[in-house]
Coordinates of C-alpha atoms (C1' of nucleotides) in Angstrom, one line a residue:
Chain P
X1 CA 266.5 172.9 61.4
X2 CA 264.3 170.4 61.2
X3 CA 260.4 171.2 61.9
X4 CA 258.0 168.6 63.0
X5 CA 255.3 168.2 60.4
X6 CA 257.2 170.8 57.9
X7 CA 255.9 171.1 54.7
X8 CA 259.8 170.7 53.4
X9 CA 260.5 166.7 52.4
X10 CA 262.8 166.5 54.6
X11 CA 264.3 162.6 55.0
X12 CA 263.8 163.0 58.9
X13 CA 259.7 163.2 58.3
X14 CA 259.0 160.7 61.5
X15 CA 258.5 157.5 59.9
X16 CA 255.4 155.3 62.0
X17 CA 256.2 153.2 64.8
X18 CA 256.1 149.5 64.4
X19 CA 257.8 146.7 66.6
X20 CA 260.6 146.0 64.3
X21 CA 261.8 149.6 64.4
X22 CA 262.2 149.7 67.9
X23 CA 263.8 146.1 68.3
X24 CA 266.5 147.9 65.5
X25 CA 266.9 150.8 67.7
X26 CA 266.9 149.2 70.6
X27 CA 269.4 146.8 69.7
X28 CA 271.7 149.7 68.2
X29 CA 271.7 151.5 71.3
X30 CA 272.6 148.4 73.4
X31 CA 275.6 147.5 71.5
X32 CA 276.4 151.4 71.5
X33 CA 276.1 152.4 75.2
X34 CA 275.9 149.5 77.3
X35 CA 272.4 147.3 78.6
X36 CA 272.2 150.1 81.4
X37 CA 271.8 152.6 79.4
X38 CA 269.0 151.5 77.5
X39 CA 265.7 153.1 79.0
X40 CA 262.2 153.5 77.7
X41 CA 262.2 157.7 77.6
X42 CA 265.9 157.0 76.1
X43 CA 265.0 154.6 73.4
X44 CA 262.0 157.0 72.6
X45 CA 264.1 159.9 72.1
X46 CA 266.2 157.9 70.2
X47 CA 263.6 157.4 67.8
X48 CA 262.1 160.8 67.8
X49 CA 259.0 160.1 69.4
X50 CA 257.2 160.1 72.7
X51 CA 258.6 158.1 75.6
X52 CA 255.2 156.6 75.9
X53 CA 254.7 155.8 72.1
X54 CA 256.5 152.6 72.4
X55 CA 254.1 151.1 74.6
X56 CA 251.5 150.6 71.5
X57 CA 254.0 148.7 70.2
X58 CA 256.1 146.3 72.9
X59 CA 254.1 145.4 76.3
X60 CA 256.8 146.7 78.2
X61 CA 260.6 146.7 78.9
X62 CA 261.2 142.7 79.6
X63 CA 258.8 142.4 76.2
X64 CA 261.4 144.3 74.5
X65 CA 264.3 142.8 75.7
X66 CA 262.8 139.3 74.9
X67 CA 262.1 140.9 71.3
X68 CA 266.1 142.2 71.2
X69 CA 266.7 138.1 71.9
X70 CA 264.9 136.7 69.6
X71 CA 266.4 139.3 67.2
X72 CA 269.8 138.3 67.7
X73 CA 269.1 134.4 67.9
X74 CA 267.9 134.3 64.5
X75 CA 271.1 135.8 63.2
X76 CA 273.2 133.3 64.8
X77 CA 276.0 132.3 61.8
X78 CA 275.2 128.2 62.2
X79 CA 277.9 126.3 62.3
X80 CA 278.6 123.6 59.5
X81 CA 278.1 120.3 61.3
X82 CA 280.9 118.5 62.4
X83 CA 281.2 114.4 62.2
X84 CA 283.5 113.9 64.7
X85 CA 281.3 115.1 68.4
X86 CA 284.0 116.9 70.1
X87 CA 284.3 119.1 67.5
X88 CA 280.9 119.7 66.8
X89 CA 280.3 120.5 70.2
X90 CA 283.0 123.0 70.1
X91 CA 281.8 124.6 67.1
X92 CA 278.2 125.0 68.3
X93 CA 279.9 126.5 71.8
X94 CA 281.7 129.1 69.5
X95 CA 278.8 130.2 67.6
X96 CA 277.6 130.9 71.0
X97 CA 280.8 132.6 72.5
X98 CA 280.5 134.3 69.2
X99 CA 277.2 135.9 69.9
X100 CA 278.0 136.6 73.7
X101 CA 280.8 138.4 72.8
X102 CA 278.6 140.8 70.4
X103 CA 276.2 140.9 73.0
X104 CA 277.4 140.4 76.5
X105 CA 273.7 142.1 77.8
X106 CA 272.2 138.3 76.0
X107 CA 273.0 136.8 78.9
X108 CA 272.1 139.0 81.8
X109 CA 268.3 138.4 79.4
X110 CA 268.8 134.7 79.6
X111 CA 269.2 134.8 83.4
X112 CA 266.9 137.4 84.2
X113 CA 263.9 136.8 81.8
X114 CA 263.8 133.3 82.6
X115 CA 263.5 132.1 78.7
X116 CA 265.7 131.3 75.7
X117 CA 265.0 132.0 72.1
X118 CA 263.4 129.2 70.0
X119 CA 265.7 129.3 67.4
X120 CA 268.8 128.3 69.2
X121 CA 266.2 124.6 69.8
X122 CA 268.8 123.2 66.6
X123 CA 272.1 124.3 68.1
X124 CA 270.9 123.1 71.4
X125 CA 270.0 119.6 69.8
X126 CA 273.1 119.0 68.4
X127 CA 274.9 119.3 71.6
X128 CA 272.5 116.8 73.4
X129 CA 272.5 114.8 70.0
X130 CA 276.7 114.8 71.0
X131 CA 276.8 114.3 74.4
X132 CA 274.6 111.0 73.7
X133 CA 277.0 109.5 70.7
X134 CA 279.3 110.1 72.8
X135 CA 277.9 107.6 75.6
X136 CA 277.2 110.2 77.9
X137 CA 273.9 108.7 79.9
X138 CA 271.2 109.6 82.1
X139 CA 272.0 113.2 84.0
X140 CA 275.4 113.0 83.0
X141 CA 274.0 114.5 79.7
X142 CA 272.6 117.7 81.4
X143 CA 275.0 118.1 84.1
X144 CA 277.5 118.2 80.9
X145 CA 275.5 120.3 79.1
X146 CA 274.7 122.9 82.2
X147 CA 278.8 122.6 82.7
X148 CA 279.1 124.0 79.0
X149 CA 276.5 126.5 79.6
X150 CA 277.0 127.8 83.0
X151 CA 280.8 128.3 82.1
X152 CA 280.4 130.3 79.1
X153 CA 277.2 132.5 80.7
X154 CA 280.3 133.0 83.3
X155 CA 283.0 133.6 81.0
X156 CA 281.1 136.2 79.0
X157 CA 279.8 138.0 82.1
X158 CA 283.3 138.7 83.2
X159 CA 284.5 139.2 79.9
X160 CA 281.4 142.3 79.5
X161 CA 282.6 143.6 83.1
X162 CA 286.2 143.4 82.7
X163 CA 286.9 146.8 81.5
X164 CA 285.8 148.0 85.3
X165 CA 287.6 145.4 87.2
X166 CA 290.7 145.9 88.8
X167 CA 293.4 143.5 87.9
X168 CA 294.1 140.9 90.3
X169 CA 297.7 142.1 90.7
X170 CA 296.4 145.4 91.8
X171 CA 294.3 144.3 94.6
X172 CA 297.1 142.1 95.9
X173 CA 299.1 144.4 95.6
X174 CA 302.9 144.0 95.9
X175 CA 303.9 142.9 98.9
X176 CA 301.0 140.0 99.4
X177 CA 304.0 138.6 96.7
X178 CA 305.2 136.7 100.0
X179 CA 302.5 135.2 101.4
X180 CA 300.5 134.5 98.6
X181 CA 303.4 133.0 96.1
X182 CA 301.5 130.7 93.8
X183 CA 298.7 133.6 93.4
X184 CA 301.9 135.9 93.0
X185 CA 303.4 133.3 90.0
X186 CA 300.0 132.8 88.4
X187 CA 299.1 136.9 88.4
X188 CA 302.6 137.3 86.1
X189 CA 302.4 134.7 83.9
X190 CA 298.8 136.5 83.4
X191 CA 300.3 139.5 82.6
X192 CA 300.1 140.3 79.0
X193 CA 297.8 137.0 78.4
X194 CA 295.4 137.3 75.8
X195 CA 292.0 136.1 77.7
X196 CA 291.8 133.6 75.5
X197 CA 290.6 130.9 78.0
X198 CA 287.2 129.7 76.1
X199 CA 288.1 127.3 73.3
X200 CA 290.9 125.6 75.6
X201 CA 288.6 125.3 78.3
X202 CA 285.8 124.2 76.5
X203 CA 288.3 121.2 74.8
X204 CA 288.9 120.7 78.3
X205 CA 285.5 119.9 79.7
X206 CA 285.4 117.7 76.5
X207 CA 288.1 115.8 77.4
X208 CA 286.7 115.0 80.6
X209 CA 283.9 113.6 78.9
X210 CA 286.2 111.3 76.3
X211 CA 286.5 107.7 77.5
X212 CA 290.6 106.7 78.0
X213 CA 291.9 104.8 75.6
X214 CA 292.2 101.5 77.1
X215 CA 294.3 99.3 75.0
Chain K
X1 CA 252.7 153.3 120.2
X2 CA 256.8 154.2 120.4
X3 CA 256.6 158.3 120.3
X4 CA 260.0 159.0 118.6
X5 CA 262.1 160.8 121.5
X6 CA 259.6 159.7 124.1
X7 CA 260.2 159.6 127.4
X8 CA 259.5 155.9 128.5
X9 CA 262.4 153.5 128.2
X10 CA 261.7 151.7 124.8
X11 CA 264.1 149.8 123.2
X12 CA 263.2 150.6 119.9
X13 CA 265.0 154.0 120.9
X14 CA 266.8 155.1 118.2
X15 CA 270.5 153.3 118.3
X16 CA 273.1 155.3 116.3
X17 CA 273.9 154.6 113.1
X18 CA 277.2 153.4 112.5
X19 CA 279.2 151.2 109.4
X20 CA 278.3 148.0 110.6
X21 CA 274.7 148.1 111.8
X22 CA 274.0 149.5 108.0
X23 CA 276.1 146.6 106.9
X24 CA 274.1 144.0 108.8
X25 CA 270.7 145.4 108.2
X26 CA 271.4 145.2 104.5
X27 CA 273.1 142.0 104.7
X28 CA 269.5 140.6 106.6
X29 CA 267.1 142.5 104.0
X30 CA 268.9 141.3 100.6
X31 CA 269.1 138.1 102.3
X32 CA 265.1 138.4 103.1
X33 CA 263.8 140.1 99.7
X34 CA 266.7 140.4 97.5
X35 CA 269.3 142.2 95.9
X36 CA 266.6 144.2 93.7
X37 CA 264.9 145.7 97.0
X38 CA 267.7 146.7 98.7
X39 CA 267.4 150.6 98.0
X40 CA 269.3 153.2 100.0
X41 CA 265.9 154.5 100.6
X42 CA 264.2 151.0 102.4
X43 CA 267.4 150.4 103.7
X44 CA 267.3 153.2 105.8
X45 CA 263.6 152.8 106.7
X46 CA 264.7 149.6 107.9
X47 CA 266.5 151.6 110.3
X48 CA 264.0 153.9 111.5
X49 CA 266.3 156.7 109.8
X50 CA 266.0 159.4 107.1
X51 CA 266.9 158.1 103.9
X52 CA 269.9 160.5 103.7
X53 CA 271.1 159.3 107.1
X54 CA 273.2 156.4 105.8
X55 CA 275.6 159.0 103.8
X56 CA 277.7 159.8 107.1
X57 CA 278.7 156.4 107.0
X58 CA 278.9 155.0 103.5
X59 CA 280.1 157.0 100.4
X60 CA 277.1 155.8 98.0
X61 CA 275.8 152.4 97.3
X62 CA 278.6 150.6 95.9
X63 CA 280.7 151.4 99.0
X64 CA 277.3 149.4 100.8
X65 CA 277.9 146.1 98.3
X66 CA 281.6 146.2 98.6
X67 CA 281.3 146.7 102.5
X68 CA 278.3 143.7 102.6
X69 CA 280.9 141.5 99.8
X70 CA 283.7 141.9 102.6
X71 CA 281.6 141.1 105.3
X72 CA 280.7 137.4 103.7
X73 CA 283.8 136.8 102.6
X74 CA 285.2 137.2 106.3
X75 CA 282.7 134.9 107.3
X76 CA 283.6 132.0 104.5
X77 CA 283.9 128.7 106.8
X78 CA 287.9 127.6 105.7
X79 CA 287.8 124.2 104.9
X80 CA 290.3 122.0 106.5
X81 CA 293.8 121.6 103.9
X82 CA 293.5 118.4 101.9
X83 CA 296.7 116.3 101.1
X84 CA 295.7 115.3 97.3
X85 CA 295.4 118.4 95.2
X86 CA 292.2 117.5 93.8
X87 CA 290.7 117.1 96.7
X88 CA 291.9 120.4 98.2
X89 CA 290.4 122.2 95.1
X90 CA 287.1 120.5 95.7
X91 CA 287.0 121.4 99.3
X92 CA 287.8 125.5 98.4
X93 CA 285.7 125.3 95.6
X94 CA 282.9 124.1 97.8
X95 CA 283.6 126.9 100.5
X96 CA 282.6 129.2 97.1
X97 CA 280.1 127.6 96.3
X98 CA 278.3 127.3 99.5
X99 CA 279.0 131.1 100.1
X100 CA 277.2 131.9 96.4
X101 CA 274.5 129.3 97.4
X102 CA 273.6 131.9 101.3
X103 CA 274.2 134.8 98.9
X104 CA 273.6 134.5 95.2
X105 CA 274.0 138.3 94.4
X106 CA 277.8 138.3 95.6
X107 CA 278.2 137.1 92.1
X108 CA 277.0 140.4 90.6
X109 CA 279.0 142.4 93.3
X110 CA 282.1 140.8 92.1
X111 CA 281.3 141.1 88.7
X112 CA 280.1 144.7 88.9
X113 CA 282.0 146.3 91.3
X114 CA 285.0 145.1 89.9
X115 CA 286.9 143.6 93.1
X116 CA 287.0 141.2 95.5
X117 CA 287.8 141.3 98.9
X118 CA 291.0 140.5 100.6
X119 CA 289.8 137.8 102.7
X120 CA 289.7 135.6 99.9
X121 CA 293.1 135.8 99.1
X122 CA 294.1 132.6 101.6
X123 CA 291.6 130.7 99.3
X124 CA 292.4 131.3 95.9
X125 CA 296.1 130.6 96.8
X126 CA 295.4 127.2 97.6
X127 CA 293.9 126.4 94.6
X128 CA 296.9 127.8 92.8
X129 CA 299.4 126.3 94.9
X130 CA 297.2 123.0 93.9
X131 CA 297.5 123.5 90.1
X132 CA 301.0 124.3 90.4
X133 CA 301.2 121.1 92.2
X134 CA 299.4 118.8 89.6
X135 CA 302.0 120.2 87.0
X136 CA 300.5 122.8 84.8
X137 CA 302.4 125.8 83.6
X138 CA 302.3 129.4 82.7
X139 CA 299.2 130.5 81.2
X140 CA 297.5 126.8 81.8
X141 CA 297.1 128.2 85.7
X142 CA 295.1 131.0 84.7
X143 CA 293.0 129.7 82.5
X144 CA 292.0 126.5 84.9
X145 CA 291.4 128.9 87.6
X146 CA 289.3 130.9 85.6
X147 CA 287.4 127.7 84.4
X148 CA 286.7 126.9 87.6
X149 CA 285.6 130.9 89.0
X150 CA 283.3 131.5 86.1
X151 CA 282.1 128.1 85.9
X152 CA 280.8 128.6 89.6
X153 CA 279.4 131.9 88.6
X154 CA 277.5 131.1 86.1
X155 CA 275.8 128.0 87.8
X156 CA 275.7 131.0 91.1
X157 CA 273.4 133.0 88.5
X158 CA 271.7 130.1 87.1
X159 CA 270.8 128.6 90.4
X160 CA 269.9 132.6 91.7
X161 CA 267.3 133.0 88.9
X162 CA 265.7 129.3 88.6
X163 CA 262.9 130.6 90.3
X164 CA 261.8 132.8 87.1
X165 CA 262.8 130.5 84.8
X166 CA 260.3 128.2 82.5
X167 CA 262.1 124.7 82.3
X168 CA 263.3 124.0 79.2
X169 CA 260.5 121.5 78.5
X170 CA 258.4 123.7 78.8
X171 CA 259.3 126.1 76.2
X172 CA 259.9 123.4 74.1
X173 CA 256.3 122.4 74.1
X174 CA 255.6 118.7 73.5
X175 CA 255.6 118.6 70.3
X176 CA 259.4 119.5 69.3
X177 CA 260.0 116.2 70.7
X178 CA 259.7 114.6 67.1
X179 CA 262.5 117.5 65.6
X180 CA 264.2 118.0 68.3
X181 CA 264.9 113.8 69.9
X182 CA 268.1 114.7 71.6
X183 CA 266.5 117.7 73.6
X184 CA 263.3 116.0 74.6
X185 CA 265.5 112.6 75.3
X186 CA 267.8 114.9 77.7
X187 CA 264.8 117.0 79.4
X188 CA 262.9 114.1 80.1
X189 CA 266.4 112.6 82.0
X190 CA 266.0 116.1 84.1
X191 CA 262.5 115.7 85.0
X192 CA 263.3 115.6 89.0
X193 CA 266.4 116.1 88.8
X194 CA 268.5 117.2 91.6
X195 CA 270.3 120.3 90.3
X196 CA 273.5 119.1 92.0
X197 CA 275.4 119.6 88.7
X198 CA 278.1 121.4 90.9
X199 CA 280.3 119.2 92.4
X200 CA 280.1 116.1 89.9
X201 CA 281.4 119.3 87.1
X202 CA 284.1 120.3 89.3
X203 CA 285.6 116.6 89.7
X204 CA 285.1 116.5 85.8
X205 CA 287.2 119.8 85.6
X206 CA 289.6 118.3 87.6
X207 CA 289.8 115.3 85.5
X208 CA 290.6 116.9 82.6
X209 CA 293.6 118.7 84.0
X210 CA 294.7 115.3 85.3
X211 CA 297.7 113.5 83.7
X212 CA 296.4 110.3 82.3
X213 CA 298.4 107.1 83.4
X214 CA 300.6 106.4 80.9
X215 CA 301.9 103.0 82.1
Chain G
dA1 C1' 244.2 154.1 65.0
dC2 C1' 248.0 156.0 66.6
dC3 C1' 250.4 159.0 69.5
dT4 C1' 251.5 161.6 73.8
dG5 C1' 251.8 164.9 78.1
dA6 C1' 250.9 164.7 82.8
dA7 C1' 251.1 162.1 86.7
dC8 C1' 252.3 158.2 90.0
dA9 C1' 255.4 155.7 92.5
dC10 C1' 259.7 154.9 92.6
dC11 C1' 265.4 155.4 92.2
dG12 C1' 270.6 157.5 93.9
dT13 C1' 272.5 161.4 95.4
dT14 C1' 273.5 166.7 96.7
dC15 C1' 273.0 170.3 99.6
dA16 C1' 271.6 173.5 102.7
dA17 C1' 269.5 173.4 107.0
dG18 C1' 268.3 171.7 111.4
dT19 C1' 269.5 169.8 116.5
Chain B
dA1 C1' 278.9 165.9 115.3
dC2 C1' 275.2 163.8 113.6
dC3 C1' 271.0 163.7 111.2
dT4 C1' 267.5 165.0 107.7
dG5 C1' 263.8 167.3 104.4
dA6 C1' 263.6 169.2 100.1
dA7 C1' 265.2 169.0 95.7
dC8 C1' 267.4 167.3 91.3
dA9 C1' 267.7 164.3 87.6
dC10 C1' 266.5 160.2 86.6
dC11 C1' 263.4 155.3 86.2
dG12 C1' 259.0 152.1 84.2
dT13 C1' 254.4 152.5 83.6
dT14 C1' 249.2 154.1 83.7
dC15 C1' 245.7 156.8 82.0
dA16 C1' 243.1 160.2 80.1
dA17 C1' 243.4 163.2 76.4
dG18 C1' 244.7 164.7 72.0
dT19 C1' 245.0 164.2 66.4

DNA sequence: ACCTGAACACCGTTCAAGT
DNA sequence: ACCTGAACACCGTTCAAGT
């Protein structure tokens, strides 16, 4: 058994507090157990110290979570850049479907915190830098851009909650199969789908955006 | 002062608790201070009862939200059925969005609680029976419908939490706008803005889905 | 300088006890 | 039958005290 402060050199000696630590930690335990079940006494015991150590080190817990997001940010894999604009907007969407899907709690600390990393400013850019070449004008381009946004901070929400929801079909239940028969067709072709809806949907938005050919 | 059990007729008397004065009186305090206040313990207070009084009629606190979701959804204002599909899928996604706009945290309810309630139903087959109608197939339905749900979510959530968020601009800080042109070009389109992104997205959803004339 | 236990003001919920 | 106070197992955070 490990003693505190034994003489033995034991690997577990507590190593000091610093901020980059408890980011790590904090971060491991999110993807481990869930946003919810990351608390201040938790994260301490997780790192064998005090529950009230960590406040040398973060201001408090929305400190920490903005920490956690700038942490993640900075590992975003950037996409190579893309010369023709739907694509590049599609690729800079997936790098951030990507990350939402390794961190669904990202965007309950976008929402919630009320700030964005400063390193996703590049990806960010080359969407607007897009949406202008391709004629977009005015507040088309951030109605566009909020469209892309909003729809993937939705899509990644439901994804992070879907293991708790019920399945359509099984709040209908059976019999609404009459009254509801378009909801009833649309629930079984659903049934075994792959919730893949993000890259087609995002190439849809897109083609919204893509002048008709007009010959 | 009212003496609790007094004699005199006051009408603060204490009215019995039942299911639906709980449901109101939470319904009027998240709609007053938010989804964050509404405690089973202020809740209660609210009611001049003991905290532990509301357990005879609700089984915890997500029976509450689910009870609260229902109550909304009953009270959704149907819009009138629209001839041209597009148009009908405007006017139900409007109903939504109006609903999300009164009560933002019905978003987290559904997301969280993992159902919705049965009073929808009438609504989201219309907008099936509309896609159906415009010609898409199989798992096309789904994934429209769900571009269109978590869509309005997100800009629900968005819209919920604008109040704590620092404009983009502002975290930018002026000088980014020499690395950064697209950004500060789209920001400075946004100063004033409107935040009316919803409907003008919606129509572009729609467009998308639309088959292009072909003549 | 760095860490921490006790304490404060909260949570949701259980349970035995009151009327 | 209906209501409730005390209690349990939690929160985030402050503050005075320890080393």
């Amino acid at each position: 058994m490990a003693v505190r402060g034994s003489a033995s050199k034991e690997t577990v000696k507590p190593k000091p507090l610093d901020r980059d630590r408890i980011v790590s930690a904090a971060l491991r335990l999110v993807r481990r157990e869930g946003i919810a079940r990351l608390t201040m006494r938790r994260l301490a015991r997780e790192l064998d110290a005090g529950a009230m150590s960590l406040y040398r080190h973060i201001a408090d817990r929305d400190d920490l979570l903005l920490a956690m997001l700038d942490h993640v940010a900075q590992s975003i894999q950037v996409p190579a850049p893309q010369a023709d604009e739907t694509a590049e907007i599609m690729a800079v969407m997936k790098a951030f479907h990507d990350t939402f899907r390794t961190d669904p709690w990202l965007v309950g600390v976008l929402l919630n915190e009320g700030q964005a990393s400063l390193h996703i400013l590049p990806l960010v850019e080359r969407i607007f830098s897009a949406l202008y070449r391709l004629g977009l004008e005015g507040e088309q381009v951030i109605e566009v851009y909020l469209l892309l946004i909003h729809y993937s901070y939705g899509e990644s929400l439901s994804f992070e909650t879907a293991g708790k929801r019920k399945h359509l079909l099984e709040t209908f239940g059976v019999a609404a199969a009459d009254r509801y028969p378009a909801s009833a067709a649309a629930m079984s072709a659903a049934r075994g789908w792959q919730y893949r809806e993000f890259q087609p949907n995002i190439a849809r938005i897109l083609k919204a955006i893509t002048p008709r050919q007009t010959v």
